mmCIF file of N, CA and C in Angstrom:
data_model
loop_
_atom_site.group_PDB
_atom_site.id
_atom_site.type_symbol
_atom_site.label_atom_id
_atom_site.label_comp_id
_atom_site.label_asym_id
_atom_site.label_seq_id
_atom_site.Cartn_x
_atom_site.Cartn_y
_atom_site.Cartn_z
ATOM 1 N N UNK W 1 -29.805 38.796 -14.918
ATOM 2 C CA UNK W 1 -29.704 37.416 -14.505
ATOM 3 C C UNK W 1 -28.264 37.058 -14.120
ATOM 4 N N UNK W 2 -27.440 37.737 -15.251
ATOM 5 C CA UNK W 2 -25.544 37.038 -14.328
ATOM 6 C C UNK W 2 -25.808 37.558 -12.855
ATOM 7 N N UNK W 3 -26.091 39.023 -12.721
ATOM 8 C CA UNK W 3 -25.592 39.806 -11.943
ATOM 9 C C UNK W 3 -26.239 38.640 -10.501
ATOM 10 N N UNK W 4 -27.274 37.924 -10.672
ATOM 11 C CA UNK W 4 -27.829 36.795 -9.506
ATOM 12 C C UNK W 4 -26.685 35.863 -9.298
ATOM 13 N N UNK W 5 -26.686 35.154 -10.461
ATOM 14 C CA UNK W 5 -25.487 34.104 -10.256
ATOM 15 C C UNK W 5 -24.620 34.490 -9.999
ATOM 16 N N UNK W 6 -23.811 35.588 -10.220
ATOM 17 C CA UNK W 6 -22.604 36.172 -9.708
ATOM 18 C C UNK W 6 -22.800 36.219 -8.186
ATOM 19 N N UNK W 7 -24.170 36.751 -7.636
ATOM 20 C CA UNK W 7 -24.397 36.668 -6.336
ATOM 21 C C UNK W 7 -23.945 35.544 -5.330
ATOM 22 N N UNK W 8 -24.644 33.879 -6.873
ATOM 23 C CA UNK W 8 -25.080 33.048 -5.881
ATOM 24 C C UNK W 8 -23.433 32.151 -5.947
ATOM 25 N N UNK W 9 -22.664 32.747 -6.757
ATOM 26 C CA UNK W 9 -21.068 32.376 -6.582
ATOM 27 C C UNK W 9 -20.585 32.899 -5.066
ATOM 28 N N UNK W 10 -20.685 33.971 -5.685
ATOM 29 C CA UNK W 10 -20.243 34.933 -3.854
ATOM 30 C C UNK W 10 -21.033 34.238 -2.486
ATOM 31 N N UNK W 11 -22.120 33.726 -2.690
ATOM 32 C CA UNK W 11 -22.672 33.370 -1.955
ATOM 33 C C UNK W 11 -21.736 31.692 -1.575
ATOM 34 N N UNK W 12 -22.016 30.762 -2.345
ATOM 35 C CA UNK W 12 -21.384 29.591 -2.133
ATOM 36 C C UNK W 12 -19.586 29.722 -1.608
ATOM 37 N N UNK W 13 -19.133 30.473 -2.065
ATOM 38 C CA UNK W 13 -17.787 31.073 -1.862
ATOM 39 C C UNK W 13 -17.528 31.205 -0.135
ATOM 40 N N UNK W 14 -18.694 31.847 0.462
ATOM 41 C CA UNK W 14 -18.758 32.345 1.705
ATOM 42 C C UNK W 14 -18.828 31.466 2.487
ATOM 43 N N UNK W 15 -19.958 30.261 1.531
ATOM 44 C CA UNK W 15 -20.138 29.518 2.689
ATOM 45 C C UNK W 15 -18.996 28.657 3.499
ATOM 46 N N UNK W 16 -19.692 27.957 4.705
ATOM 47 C CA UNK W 16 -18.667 27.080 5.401
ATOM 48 C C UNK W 16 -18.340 26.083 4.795
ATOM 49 N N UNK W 17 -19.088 25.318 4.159
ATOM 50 C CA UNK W 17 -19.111 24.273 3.150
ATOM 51 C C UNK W 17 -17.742 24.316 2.268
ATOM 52 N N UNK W 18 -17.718 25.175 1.646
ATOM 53 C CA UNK W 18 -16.523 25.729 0.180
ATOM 54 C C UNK W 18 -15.982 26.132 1.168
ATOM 55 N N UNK W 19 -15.883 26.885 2.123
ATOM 56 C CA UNK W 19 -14.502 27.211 2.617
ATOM 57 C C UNK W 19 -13.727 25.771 3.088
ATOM 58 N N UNK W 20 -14.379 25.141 3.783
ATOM 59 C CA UNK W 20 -13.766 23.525 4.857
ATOM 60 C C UNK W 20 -13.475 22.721 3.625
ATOM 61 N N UNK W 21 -13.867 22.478 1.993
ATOM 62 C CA UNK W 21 -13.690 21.800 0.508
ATOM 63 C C UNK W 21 -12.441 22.361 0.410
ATOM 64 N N UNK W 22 -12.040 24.071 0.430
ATOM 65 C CA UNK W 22 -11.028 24.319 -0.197
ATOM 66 C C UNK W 22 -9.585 23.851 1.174
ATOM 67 N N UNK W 23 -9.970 24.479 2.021
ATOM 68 C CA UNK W 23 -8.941 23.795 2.856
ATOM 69 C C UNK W 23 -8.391 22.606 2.765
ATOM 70 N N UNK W 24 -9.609 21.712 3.125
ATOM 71 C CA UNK W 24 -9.110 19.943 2.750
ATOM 72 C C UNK W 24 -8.596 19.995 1.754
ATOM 73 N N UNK W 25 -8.777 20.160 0.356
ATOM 74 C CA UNK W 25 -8.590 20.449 -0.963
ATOM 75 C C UNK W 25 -6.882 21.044 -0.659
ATOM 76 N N UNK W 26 -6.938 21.687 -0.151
ATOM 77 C CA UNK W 26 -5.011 22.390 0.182
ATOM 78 C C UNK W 26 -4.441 21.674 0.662
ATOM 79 N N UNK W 27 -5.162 21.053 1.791
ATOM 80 C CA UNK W 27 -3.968 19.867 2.812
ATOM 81 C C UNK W 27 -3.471 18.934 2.004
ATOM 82 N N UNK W 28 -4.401 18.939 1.026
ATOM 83 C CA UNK W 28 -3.688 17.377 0.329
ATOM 84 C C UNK W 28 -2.220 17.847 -0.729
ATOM 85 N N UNK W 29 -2.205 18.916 -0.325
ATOM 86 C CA UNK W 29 -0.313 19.284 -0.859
ATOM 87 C C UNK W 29 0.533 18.693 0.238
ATOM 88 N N UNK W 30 0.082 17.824 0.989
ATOM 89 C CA UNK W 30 1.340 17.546 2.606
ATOM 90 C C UNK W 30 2.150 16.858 1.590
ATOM 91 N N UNK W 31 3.427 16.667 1.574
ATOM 92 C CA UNK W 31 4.215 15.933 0.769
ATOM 93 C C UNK W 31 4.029 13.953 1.344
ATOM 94 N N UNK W 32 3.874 13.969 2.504
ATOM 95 C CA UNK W 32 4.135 12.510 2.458
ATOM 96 C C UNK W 32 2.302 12.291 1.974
ATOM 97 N N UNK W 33 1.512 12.987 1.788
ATOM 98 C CA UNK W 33 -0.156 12.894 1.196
ATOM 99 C C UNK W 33 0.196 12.520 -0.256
ATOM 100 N N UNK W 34 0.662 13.293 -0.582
ATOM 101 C CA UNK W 34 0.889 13.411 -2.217
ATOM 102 C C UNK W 34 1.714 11.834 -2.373
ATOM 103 N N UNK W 35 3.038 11.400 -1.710
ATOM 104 C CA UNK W 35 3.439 10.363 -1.940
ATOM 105 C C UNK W 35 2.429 9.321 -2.267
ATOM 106 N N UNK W 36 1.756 9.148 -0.814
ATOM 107 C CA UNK W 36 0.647 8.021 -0.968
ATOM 108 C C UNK W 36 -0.400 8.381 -2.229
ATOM 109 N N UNK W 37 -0.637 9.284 -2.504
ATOM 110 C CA UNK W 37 -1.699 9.115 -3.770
ATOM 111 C C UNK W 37 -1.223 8.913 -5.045
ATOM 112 N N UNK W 38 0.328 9.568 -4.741
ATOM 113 C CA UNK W 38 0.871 9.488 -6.170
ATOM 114 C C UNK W 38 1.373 7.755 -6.198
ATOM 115 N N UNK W 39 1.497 7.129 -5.324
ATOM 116 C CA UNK W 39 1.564 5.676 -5.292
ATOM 117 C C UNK W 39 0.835 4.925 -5.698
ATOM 118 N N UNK W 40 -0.298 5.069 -5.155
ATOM 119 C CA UNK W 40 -1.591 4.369 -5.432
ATOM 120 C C UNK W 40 -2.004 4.417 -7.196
ATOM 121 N N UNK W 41 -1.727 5.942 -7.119
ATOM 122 C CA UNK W 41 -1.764 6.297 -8.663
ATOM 123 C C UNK W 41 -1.308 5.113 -9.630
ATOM 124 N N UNK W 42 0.285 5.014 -9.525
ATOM 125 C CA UNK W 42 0.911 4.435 -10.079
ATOM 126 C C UNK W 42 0.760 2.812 -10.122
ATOM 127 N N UNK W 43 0.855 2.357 -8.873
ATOM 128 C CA UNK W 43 -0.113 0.959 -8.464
ATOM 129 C C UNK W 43 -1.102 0.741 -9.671
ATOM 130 N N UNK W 44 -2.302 1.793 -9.805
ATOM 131 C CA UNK W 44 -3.342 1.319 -10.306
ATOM 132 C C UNK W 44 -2.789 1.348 -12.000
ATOM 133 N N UNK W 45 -2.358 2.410 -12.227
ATOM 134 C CA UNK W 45 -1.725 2.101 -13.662
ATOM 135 C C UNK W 45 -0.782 1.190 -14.003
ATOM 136 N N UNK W 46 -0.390 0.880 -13.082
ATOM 137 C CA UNK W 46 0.618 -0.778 -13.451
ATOM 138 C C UNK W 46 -0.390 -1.973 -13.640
ATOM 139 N N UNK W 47 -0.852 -1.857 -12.684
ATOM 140 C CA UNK W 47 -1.768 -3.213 -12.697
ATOM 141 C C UNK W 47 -2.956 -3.122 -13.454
ATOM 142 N N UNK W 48 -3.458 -1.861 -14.095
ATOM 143 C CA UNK W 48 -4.526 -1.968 -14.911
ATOM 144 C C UNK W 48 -3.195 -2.678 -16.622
ATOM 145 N N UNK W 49 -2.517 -1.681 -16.610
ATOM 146 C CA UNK W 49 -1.156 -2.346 -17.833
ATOM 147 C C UNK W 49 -0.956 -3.963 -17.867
ATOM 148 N N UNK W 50 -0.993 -3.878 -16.799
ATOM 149 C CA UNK W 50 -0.335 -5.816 -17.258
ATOM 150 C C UNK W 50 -1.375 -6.784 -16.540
ATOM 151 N N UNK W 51 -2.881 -6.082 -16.368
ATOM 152 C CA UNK W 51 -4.110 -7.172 -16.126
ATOM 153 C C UNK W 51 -4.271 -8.282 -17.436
ATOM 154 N N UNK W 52 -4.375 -7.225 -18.813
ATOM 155 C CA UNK W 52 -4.123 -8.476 -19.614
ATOM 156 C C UNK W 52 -2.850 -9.427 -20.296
ATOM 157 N N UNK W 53 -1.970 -9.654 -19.178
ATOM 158 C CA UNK W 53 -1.249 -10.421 -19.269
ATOM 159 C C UNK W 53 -1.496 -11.088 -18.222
ATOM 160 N N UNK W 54 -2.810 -10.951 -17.223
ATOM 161 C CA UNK W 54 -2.608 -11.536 -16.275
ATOM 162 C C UNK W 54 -2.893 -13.404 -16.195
ATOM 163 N N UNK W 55 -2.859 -14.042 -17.027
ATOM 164 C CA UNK W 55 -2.804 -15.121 -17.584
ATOM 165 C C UNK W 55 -1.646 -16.235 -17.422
ATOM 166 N N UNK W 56 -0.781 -15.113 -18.064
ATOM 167 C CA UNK W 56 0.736 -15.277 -18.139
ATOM 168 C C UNK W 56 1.218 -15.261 -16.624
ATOM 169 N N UNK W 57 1.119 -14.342 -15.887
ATOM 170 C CA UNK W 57 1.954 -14.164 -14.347
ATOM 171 C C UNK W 57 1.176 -14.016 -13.454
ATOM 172 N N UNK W 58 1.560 -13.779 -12.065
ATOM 173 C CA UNK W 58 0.562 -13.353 -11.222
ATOM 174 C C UNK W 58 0.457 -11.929 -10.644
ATOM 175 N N UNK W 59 -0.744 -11.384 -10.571
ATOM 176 C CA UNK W 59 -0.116 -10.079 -10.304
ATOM 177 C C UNK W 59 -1.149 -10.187 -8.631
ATOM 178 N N UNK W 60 -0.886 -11.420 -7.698
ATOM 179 C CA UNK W 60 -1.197 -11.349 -6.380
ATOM 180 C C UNK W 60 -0.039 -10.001 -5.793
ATOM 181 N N UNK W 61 0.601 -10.308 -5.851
ATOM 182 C CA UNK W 61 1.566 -8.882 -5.098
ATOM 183 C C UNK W 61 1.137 -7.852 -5.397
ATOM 184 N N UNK W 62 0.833 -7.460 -6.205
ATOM 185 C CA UNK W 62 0.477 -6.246 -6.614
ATOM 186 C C UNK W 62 -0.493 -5.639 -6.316
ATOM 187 N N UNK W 63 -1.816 -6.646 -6.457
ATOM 188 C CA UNK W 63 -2.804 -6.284 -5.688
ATOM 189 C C UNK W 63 -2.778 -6.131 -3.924
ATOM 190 N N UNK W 64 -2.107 -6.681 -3.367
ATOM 191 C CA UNK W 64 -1.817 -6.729 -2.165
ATOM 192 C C UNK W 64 -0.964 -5.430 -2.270
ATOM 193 N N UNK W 65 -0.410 -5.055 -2.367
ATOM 194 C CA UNK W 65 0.480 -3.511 -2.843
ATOM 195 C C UNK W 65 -0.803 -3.024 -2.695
ATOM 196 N N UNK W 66 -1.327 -2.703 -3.507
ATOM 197 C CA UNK W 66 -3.213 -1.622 -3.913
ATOM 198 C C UNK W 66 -3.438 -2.222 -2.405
ATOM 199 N N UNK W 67 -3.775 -3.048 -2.300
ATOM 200 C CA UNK W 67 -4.920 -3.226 -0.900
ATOM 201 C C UNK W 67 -4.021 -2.471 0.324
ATOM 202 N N UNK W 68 -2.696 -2.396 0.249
ATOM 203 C CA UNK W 68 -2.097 -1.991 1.558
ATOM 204 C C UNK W 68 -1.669 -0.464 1.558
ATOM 205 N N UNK W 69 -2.034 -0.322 0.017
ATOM 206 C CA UNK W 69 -2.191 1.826 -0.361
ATOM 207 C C UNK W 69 -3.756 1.657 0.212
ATOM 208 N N UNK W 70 -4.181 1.611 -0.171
ATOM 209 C CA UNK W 70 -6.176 1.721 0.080
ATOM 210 C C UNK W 70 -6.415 1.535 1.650
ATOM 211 N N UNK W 71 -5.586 0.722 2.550
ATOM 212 C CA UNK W 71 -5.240 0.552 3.903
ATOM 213 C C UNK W 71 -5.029 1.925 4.357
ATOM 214 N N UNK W 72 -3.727 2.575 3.996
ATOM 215 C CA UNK W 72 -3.049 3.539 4.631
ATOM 216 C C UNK W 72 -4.322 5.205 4.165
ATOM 217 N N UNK W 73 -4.662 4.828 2.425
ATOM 218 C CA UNK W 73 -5.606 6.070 2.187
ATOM 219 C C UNK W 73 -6.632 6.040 3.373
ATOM 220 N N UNK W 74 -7.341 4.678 3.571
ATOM 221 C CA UNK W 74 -8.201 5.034 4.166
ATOM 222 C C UNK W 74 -8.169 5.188 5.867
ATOM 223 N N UNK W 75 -7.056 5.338 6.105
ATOM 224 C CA UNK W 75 -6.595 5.507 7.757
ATOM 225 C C UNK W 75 -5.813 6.882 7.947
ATOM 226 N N UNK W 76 -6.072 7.518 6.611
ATOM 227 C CA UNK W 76 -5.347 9.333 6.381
ATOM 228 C C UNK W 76 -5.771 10.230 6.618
ATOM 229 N N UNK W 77 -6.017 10.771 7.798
ATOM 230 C CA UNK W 77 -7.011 11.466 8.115
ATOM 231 C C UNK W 77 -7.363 12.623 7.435
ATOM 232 N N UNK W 78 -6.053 13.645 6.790
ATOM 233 C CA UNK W 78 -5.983 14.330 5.710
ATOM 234 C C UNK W 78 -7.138 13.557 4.142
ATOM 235 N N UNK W 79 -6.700 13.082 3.723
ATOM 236 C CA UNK W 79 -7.615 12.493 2.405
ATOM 237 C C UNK W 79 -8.795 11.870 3.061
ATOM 238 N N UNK W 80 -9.594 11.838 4.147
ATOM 239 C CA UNK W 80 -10.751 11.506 4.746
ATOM 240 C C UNK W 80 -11.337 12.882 5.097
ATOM 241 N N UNK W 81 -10.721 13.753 5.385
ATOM 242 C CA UNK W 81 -11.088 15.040 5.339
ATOM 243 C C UNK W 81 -11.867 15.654 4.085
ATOM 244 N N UNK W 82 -10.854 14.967 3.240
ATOM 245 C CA UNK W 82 -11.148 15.816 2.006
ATOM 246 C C UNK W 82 -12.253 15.376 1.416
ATOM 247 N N UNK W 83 -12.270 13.833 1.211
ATOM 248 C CA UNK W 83 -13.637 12.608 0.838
ATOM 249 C C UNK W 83 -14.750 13.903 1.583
ATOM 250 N N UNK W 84 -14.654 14.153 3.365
ATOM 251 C CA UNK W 84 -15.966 13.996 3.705
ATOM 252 C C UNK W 84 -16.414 15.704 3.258
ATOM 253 N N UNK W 85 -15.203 16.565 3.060
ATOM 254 C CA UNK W 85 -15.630 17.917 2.738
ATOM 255 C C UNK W 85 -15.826 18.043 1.335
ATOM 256 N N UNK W 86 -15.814 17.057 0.370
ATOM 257 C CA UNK W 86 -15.992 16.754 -1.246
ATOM 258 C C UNK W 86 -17.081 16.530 -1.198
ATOM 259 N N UNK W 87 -17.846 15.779 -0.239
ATOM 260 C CA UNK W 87 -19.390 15.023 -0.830
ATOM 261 C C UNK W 87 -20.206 16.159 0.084
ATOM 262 N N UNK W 88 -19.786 16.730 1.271
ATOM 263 C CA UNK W 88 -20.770 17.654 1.735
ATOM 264 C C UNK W 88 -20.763 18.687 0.443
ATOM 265 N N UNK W 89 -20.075 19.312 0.058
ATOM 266 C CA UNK W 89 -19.722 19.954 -0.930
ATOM 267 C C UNK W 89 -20.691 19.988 -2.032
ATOM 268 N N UNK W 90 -20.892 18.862 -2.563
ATOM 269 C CA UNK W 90 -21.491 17.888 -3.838
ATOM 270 C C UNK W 90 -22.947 18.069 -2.803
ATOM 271 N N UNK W 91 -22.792 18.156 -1.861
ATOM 272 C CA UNK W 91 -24.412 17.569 -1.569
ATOM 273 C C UNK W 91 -25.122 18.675 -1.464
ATOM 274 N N UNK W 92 -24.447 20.155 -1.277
ATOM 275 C CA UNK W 92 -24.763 21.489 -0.972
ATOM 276 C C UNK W 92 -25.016 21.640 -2.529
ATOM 277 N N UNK W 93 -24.353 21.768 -3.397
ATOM 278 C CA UNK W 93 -24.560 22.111 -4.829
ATOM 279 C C UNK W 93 -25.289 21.636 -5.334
ATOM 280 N N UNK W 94 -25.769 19.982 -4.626
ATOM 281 C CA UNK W 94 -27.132 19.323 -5.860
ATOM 282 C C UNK W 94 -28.171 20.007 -5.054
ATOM 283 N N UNK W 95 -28.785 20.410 -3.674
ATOM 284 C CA UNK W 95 -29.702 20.990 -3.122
ATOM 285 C C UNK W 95 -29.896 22.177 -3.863
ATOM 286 N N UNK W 96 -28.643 22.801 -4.292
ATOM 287 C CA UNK W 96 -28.824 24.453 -5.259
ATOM 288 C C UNK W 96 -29.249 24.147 -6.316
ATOM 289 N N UNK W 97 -28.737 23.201 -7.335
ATOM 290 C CA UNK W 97 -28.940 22.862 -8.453
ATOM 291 C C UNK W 97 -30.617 22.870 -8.489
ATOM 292 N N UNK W 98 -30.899 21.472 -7.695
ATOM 293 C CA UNK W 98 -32.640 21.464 -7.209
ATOM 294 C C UNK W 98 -33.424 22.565 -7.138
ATOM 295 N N UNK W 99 -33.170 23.668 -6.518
ATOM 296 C CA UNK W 99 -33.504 25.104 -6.049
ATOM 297 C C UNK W 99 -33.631 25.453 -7.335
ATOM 298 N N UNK W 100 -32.695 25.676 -8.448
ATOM 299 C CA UNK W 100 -32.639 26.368 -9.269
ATOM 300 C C UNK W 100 -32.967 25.887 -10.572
ATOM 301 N N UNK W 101 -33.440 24.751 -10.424
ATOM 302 C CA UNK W 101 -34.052 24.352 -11.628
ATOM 303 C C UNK W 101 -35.881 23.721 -11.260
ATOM 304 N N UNK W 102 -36.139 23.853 -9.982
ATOM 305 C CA UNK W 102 -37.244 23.492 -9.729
ATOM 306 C C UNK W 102 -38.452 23.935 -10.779
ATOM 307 N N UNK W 103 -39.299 23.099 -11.123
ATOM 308 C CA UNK W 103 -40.923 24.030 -11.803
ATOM 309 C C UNK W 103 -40.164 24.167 -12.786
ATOM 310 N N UNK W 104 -38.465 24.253 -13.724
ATOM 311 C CA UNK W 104 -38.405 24.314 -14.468
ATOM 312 C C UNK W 104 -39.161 23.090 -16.033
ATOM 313 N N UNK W 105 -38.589 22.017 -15.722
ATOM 314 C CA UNK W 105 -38.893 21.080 -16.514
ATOM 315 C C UNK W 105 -39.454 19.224 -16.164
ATOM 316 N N UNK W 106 -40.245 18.805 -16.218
ATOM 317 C CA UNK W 106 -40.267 17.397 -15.397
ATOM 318 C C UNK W 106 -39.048 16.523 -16.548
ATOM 319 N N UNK W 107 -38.935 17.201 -17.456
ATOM 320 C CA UNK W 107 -38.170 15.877 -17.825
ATOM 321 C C UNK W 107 -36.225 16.312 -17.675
ATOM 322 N N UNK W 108 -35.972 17.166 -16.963
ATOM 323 C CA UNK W 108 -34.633 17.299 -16.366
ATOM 324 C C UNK W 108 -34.378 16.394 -15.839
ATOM 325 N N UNK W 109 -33.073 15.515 -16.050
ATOM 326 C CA UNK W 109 -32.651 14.529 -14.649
ATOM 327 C C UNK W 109 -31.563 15.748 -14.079
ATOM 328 N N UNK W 110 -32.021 15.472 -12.779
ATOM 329 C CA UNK W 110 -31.031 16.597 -11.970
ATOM 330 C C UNK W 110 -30.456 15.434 -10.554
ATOM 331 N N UNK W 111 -30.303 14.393 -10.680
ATOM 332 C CA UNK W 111 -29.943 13.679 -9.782
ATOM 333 C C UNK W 111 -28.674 13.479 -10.117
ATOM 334 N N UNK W 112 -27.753 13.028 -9.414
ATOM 335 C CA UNK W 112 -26.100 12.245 -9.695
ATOM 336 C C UNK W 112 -26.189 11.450 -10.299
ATOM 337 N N UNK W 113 -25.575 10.992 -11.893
ATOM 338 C CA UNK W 113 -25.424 10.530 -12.506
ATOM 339 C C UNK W 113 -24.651 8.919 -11.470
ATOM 340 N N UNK W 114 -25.632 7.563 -11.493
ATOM 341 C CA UNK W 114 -24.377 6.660 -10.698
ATOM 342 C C UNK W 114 -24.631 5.848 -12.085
ATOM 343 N N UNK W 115 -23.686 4.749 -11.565
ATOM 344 C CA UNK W 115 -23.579 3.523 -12.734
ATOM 345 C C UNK W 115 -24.331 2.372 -12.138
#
């Protein structure tokens, strides 16, 4: 039985799918990429930090800061790359998952966990 899955690694490995994931997945080392995420990063951990003080001050700038990172993420063609080669990705692996657990059990949830 490994010696299959080992197959069906090699197999996903090959595909175009995981290859175009890992690429995108690399580009996002561009240094001015990394700036913007590592910004946004930081953005969101500031303003999640001092939401409950948000009483006390205003944190309109700040959010306008976030809205004008979330502007530039989503006009990056690099990190839109990566979004759209992440969910093809995700969407190839739940079709396998499906495959490979089919006729196993009705009470498996094998769907994406959303909220």
């Amino acid at each position: 039985m490994f010696d299959i899955i080992d197959e069906l690694i090699e197999a996903i490995k090959k595909d175009e799918t995981y290859i175009s994931y890992v690429k995108a997945n690399h580009a996002l080392n561009d240094a001015s990429t990394l700036t913007l995420l590592s910004r946004r990063q930081t953005l969101m951990e500031d303003y999640n930090r001092l939401k409950q003080y948000e009483q006390y001050t205003s944190l309109d700038e700040m959010k306008n800061d976030i809205q004008d990172v979330n502007a530039q993420i989503n006009q990056n063609d690099i990190i839109m790359n990566y979004y759209h080669c992440y969910y093809q990705l995700n969407d190839m692996l739940e079709k396998v998952t499906d495959m490979i657990f089919e006729n196993i059990s009705d009470e498996l949830l094998l769907s994406r966990f959303e909220l």
